[in-house]
Coordinates of C-alpha atoms and ligand atoms in Angstrom, one line a residue:
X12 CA 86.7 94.9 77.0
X13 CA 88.7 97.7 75.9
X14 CA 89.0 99.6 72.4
X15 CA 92.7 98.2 72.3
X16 CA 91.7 94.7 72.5
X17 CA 92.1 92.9 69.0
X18 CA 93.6 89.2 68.2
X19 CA 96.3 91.1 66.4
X20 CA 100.3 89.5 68.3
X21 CA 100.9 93.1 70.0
X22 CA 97.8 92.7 72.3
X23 CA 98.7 89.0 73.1
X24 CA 99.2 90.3 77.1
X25 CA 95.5 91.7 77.2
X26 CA 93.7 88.5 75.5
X27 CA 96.2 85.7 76.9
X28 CA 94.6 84.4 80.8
X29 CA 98.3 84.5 82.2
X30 CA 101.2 87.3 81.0
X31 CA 103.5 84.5 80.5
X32 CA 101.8 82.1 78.5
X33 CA 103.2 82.8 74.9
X34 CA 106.3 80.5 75.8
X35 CA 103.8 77.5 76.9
X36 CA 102.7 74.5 75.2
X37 CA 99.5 73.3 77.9
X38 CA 98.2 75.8 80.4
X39 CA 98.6 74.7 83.9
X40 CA 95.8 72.6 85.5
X41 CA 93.1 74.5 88.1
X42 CA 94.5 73.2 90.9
X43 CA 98.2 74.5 89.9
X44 CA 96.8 77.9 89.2
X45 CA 95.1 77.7 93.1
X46 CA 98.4 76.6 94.4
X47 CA 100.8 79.3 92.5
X48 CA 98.4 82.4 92.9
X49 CA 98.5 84.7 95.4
X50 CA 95.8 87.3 94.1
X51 CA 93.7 85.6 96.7
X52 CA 95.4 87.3 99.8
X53 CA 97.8 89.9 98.0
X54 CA 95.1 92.2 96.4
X55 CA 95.0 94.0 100.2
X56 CA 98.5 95.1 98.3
X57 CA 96.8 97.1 95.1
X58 CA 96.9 100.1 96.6
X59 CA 100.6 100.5 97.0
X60 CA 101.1 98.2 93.9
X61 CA 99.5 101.4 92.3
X62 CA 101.9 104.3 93.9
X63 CA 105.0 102.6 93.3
X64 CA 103.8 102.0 89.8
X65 CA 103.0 105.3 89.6
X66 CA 106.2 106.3 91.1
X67 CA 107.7 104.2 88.2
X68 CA 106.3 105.1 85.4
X69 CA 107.2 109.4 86.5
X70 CA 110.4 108.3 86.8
X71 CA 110.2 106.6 83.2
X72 CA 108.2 109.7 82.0
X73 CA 111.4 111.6 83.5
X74 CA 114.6 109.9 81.9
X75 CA 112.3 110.0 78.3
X76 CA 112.1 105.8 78.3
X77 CA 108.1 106.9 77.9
X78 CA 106.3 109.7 76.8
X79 CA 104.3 112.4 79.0
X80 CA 101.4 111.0 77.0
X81 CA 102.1 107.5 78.3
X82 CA 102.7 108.7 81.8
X83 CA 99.3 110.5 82.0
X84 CA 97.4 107.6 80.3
X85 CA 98.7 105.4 83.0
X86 CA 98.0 108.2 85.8
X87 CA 94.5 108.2 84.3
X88 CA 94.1 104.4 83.9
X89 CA 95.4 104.2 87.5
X90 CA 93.1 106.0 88.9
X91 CA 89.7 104.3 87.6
X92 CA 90.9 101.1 88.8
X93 CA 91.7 102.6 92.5
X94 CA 87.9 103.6 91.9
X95 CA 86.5 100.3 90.7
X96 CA 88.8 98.6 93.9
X97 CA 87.2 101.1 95.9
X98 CA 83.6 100.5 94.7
X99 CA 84.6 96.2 95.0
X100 CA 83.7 96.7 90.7
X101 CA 87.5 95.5 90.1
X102 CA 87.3 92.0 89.2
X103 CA 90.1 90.3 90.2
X104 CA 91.0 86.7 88.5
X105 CA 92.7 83.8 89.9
X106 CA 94.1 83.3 85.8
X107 CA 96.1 86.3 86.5
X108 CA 98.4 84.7 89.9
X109 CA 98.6 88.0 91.6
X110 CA 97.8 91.6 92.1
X111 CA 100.0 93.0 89.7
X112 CA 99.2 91.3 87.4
X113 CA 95.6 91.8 87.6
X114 CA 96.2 95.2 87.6
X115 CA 98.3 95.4 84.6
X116 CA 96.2 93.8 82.3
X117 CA 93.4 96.0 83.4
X118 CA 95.4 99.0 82.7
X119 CA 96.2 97.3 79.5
X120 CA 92.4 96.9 79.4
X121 CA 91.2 100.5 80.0
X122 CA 94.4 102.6 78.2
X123 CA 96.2 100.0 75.5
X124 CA 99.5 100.7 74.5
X125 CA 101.1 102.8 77.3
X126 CA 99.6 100.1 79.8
X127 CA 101.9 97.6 78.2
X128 CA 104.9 100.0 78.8
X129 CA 104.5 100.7 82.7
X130 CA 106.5 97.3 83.2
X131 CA 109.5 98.9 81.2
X132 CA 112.8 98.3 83.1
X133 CA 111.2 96.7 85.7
X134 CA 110.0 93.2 87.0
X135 CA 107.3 91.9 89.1
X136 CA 110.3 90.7 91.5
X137 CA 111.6 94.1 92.1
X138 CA 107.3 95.1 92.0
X139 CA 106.3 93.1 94.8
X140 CA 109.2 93.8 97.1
X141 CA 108.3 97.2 97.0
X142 CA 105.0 96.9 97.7
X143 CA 105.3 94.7 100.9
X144 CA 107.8 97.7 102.1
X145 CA 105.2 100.4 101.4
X146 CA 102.6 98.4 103.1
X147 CA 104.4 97.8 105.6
X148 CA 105.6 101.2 106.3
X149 CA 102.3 102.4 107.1
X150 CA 101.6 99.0 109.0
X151 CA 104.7 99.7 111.5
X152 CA 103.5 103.8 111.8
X153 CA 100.2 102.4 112.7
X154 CA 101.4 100.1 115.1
X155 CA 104.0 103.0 117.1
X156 CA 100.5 105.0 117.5
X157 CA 98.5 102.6 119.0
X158 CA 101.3 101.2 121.3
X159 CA 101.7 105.2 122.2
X160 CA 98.4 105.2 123.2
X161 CA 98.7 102.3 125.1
X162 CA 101.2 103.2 127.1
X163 CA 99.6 106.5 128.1
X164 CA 96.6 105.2 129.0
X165 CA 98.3 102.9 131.3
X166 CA 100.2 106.3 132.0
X167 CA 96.8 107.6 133.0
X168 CA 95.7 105.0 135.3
X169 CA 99.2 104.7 137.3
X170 CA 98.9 108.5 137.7
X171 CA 95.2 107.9 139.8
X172 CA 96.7 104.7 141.5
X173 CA 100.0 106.0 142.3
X174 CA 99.8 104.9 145.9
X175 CA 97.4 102.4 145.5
X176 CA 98.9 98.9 147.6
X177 CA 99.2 95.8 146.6
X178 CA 101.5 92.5 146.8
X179 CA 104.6 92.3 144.1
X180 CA 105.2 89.2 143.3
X181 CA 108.2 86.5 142.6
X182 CA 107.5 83.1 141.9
X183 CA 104.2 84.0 142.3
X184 CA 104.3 84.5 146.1
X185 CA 103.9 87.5 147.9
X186 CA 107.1 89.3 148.0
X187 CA 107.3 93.0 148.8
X188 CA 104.6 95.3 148.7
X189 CA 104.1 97.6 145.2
X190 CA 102.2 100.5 143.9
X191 CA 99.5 99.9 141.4
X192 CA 101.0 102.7 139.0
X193 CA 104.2 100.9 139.3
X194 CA 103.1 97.8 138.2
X195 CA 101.4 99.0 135.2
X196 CA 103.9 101.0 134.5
X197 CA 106.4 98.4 134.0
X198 CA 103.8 97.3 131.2
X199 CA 104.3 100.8 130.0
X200 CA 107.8 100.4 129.7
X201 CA 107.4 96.9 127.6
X202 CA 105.7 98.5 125.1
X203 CA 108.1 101.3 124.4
X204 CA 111.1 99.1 124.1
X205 CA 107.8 97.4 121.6
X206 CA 108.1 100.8 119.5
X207 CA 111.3 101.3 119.5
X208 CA 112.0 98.0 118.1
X209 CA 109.9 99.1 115.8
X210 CA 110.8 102.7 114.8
X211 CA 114.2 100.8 114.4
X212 CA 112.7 98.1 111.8
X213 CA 111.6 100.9 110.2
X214 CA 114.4 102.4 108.7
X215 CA 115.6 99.3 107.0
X216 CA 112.3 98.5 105.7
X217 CA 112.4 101.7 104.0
X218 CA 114.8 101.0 101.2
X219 CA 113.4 101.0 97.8
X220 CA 113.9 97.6 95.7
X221 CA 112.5 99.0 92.4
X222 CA 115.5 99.7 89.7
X223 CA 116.8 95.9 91.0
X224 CA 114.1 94.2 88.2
X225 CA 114.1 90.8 88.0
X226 CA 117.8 90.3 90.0
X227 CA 120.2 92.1 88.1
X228 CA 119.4 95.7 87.8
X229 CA 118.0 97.0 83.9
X230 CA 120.2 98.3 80.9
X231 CA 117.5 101.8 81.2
X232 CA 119.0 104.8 82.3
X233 CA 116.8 104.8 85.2
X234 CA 117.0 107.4 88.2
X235 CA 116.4 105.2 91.0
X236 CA 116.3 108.2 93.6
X237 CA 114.0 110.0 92.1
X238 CA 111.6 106.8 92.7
X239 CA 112.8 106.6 96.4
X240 CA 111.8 110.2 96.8
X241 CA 108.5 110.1 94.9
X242 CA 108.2 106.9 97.6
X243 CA 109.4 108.7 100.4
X244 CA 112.1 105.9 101.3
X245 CA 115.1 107.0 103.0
X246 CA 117.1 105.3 100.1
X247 CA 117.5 102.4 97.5
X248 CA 118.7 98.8 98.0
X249 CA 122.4 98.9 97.1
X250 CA 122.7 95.7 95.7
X251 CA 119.7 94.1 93.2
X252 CA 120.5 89.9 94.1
X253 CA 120.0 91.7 97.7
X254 CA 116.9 94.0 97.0
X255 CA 114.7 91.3 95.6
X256 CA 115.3 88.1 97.5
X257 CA 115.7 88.8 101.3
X258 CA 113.0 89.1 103.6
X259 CA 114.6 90.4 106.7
X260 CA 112.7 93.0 107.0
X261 CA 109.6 91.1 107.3
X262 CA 111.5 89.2 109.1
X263 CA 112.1 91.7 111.5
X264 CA 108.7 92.9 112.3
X265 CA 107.2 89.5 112.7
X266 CA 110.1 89.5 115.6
X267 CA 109.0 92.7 117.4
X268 CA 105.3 91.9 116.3
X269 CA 106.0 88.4 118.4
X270 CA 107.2 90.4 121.2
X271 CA 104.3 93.0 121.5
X272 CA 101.8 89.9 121.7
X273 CA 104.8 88.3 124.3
X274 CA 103.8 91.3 126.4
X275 CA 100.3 92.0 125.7
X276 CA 99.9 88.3 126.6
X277 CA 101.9 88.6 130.1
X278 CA 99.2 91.6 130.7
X279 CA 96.6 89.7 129.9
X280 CA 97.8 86.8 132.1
X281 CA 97.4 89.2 135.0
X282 CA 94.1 90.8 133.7
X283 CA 92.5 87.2 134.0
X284 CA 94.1 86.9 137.3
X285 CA 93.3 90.2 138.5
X286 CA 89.5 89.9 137.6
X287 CA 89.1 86.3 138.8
X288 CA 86.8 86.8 141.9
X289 CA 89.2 84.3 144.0
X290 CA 91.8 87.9 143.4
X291 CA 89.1 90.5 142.8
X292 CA 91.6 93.4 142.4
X293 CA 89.9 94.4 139.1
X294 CA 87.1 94.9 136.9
X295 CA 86.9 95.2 133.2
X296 CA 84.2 96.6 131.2
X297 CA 81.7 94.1 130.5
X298 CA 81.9 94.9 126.5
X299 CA 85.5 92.8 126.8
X300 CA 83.9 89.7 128.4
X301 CA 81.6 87.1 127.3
X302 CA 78.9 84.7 129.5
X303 CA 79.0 81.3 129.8
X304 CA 76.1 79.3 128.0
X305 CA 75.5 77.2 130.9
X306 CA 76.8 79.2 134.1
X307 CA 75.0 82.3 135.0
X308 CA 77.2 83.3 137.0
X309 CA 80.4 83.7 134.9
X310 CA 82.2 86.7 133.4
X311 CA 84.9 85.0 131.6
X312 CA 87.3 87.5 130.2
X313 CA 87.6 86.9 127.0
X314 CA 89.4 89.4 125.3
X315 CA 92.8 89.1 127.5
X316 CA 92.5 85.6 127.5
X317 CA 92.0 85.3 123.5
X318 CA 95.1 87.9 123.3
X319 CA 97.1 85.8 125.4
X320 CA 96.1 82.8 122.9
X321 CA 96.3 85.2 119.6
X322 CA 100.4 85.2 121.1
X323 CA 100.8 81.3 119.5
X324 CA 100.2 82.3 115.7
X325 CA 102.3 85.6 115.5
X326 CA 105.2 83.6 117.1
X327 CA 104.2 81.1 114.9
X328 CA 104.4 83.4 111.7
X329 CA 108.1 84.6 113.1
X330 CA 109.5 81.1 112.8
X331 CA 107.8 80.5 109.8
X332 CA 109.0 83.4 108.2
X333 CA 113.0 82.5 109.3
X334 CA 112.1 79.0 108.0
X335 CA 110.7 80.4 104.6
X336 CA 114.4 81.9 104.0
X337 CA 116.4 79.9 105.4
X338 CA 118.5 78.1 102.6
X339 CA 117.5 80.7 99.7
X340 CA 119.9 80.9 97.2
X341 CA 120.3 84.3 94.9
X342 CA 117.9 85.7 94.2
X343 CA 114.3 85.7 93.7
X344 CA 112.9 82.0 94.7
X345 CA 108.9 81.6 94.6
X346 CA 109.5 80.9 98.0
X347 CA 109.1 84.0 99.0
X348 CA 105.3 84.7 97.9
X349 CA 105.2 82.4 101.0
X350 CA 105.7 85.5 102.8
X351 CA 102.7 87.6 103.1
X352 CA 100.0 85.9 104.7
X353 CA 102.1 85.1 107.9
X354 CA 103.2 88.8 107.6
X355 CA 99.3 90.0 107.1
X356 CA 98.4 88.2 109.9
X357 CA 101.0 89.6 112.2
X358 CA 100.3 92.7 111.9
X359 CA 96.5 92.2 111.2
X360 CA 96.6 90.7 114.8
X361 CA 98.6 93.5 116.7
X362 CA 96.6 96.4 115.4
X363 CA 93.4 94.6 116.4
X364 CA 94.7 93.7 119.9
X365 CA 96.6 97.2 120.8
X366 CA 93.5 98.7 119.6
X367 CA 91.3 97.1 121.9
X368 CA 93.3 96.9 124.6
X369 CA 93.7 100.9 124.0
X370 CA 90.1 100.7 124.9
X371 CA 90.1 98.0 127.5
X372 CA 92.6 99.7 129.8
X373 CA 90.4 102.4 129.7
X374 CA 87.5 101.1 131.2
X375 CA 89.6 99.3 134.1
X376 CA 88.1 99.4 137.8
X377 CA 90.2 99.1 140.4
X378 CA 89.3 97.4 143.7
X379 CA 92.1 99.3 146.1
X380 CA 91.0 97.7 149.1
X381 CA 91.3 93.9 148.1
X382 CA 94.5 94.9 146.5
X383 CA 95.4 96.2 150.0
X384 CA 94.1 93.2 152.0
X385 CA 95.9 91.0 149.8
X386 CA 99.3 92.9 150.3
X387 CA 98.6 92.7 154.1
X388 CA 99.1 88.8 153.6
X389 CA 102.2 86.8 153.0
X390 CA 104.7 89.5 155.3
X391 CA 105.0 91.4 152.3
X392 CA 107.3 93.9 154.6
X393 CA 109.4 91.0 155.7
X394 CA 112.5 92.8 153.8
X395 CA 111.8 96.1 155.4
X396 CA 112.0 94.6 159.0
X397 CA 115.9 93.5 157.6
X398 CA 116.5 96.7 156.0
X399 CA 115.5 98.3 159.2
X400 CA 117.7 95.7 161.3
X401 CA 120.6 96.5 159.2
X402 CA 120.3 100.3 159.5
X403 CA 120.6 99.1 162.7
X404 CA 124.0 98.2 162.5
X405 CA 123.1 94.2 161.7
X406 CA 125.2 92.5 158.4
X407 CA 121.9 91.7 156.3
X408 CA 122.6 88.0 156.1
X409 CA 122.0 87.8 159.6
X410 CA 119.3 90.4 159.3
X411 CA 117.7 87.8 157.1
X412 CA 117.8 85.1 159.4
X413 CA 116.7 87.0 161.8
X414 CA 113.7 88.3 160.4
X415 CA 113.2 84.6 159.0
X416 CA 112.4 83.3 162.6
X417 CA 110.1 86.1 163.3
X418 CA 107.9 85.3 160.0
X419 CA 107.9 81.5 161.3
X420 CA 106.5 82.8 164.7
X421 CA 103.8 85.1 162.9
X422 CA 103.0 81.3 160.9
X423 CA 102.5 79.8 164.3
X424 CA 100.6 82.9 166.2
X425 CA 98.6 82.9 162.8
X426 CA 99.3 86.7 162.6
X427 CA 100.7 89.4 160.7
X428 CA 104.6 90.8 161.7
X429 CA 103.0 94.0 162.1
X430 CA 100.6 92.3 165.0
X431 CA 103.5 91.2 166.9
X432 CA 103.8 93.6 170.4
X433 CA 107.2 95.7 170.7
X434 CA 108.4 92.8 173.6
X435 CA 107.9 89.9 170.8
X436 CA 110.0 91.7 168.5
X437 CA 112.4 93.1 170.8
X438 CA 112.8 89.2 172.0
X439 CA 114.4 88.6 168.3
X440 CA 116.7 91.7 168.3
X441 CA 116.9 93.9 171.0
X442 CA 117.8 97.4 169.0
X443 CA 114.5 97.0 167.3
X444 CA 112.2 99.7 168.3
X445 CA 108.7 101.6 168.3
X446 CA 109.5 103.0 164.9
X447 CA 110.1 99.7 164.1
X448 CA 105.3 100.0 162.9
X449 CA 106.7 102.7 160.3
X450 CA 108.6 100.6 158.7
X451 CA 106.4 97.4 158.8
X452 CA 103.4 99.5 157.3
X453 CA 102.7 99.2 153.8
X454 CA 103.0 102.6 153.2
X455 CA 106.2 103.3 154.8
X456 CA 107.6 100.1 152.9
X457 CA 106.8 101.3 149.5
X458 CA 107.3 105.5 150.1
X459 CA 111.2 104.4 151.2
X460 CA 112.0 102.9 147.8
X461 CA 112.3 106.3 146.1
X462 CA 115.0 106.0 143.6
X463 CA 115.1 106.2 139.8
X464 CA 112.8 103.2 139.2
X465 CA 111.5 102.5 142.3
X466 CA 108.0 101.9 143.3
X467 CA 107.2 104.9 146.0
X468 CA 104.3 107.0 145.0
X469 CA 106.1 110.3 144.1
X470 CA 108.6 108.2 141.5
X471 CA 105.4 106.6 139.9
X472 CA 104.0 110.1 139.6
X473 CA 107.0 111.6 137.9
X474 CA 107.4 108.0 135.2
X475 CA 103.4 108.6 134.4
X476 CA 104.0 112.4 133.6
X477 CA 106.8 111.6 131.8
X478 CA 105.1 109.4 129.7
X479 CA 102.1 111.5 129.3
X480 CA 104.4 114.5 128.6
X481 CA 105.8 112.3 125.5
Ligands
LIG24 N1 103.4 86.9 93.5 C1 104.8 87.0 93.6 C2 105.3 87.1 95.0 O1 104.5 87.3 95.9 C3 105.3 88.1 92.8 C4 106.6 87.9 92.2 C5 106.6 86.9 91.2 N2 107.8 86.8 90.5 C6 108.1 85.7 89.7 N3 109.2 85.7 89.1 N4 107.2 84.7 89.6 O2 106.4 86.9 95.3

């Protein structure tokens, strides 16, 4: 205990187990204080509790509501307890609800006085709204990085596998023959839209609440820009009902942290696909797959398959989240401390995933000639043998039917159209050709789609530079 602790009515706040309590006849009962605190998962928080008190108590410091010799006790007191988090000494107590106040009353603890004026003009309302935003921040900056680096190591591998063949699909049937670069690129341009959405987020989570207090602003001549600029926010909250009760924000980010796991988990779906031996177009590194217990023989892969799972809770923690504010009146409810372990989670589980899959993609071997086998299968090239019937003068409806009877032939000849002789194919139209094998190859089918978006080799080399050129 500190020097400043005596049973004397000014240093009620450091000796009383909950800040509150001088109003109360019966303290609550244990399982009450479980239920109400949060301390348990919002002391990840201290450190940006700390900077925006920080950034508080300069601007009180500023406007003369305390003195220099306050501010630099607090700066001092501050900074042991970011020590004793740091060395896990900081004993943090269930009596005191949450983070801040556990970190009040030890200030209180280590510098008296001037730790009992840092909540001046303030409120632990306007406090904790803050301190999601700054954590959050950083969370959402994180998160833009690794999805960067995700898309340019997918960049990396579409570049080496930029005419590298194999079936596209619809409905899951073979349906026109892609690159490998293109496919992964698509993936590519998932998560980009992923950061956008979140570079977008972003700027509205970086409003500063603080100045707001409990809900209706504070009679102190406060400089609430000065604390958004000590903060680096873009700006304040313009409205203090507004700045402490919505959750949008979080809101928001649980959204576009849903939708990254949406996409990672329609990767994974192929990755599991891909590496099943049945498909065989890929290998992953064996540090992302597990053995089975019983089967010596399996290489289960794990890691996309518990990403694809993972998906369930962050969409889980969206709807929660919507549900948590639906039907808040103005302003502050307790509701809200509902809010951060849903939140934690989400983005707990998208930096761990992009992370690894950073890694994972890495370490992808491809198997170019089962992909290619595969595409030979299931007429892929079907569409180019209309396209080339219509450059033939044909309308491409009857193109299409055409083309339909030779597939059914190939069915009953148990061959490939490309294995049908130029008098078999002639007998369907006669203005088809020798050049007719050109177009029937998978090489010449994906080289002629060479637009802005298509899947020919030299468009799948420009998309990965561009990317990699970011
Ligand atoms: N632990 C609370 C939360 O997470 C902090 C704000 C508490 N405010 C209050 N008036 N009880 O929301």
């Amino acid at each position: 205990m500190s020097d400043n602790t005596s049973s004397s009515m000014q240093n009620q706040f450091a000796n009383k187990a909950q800040a509150w309590s001088a109003r109360f006849t019966e303290p609550v009962s244990d399982l009450v204080k479980r239920y109400t605190a949060s301390v348990n998962f919002d002391k990840r928080l201290a450190a940006f509790d700390i900077q925006g008190s920080l950034a508080h108590a300069t601007m009180l410091a500023t406007v003369g509501v305390i003195s220099n010799d306050d501010l630099q006790a607090i700066e001092r007191g501050m900074a042991q307890i970011l020590d004793e988090i740091a060395q896990q000494q900081f004993e943090w107590s269930i009596d005191l609800e949450d983070v801040h106040l556990n970190i009040e009353k030890r200030l209180v603890e280590i510098i008296g006085d001037a730790g009992k004026r840092l909540h001046t003009g303030r409120s632990r309302n306007d406090q904790v709204a803050t301190d999601i935003r700054l954590w959050l921040r950083a969370e959402i900056d994180t998160a833009i990085t690794l999805l960067q680096q995700l898309r340019k190591g997918l960049a990396t591998l579409a570049l080496k596998h930029s005419d590298t063949i194999l079936p596209g699909f619809t409905h899951l049937q073979v349906a026109q023959p892609v690159t490998f670069g293109h496919h992964l690129l698509a993936y590519a341009e998932m998560f980009g839209r992923d950061a956008e959405r979140l570079a977008d987020c972003r700027k509205r989570v970086n409003r500063l609440p603080l100045g707001a207090a409990a809900l209706a602003g504070t009679s102190y001549p406060i400089d609430r820009e000065q604390v958004a600029s000590l903060l680096e926010f873009d700006g304040v909250c313009r409205n203090s009902l507004d700045a402490v009760s919505d959750r949008d924000f979080a809101i928001e980010f649980c959204a576009a942290a849903a939708l990254i796991m949406t996409h990672i988990s329609r990767f994974s779906e192929e990755l599991v696909l891909w590496v099943s031996p049945r498909v065989g177009f890929i290998d992953i590194a064996d540090r992302f797959c597990t053995g089975s217990s019983i089967m010596p023989q399996k290489k289960n892969p794990d890691v996309p398959e518990l990403a694809r799972g993972k998906t369930g809770r962050v969409n889980g923690h969206l709807m929660a989240l919507l549900t948590l504010m639906k039907g808040q009146p103005l302003a502050y409810n307790k509701d809200n401390q509902e809010d951060k372990e849903g939140l934690f989670d989400s983005a707990d589980t998208i930096r761990d995933t992009l992370t690894i899959f950073v890694d994972m993609v890495d370490g992808i071997r491809v198997h170019p000639e089962a992909m290619r086998a595969a595409a030979l299968q299931g007429f892929a090239t079907a569409t180019d043998l209309a396209d080339y019937l219509v450059k033939k003068g044909l309308p491409f409806r009857d193109a299409h039917e055409t083309v339909a009877l030779a597939v059914r032939k190939c069915e009953e000849k148990g061959c490939d159209l490309a294995d049908l002789s130029l008098d078999e194919l002639k007998a369907f139209h006669p203005s088809i050709e020798e050049d007719i094998y050109g177009v029937l190859t998978l090489e010449g089918s994906v080289a002629s789609r060479n637009h802005i978006g298509g899947t020919a080799p030299e468009r799948v080399r420009f998309e990965a530079e561009r990317i990699l050129g970011e």
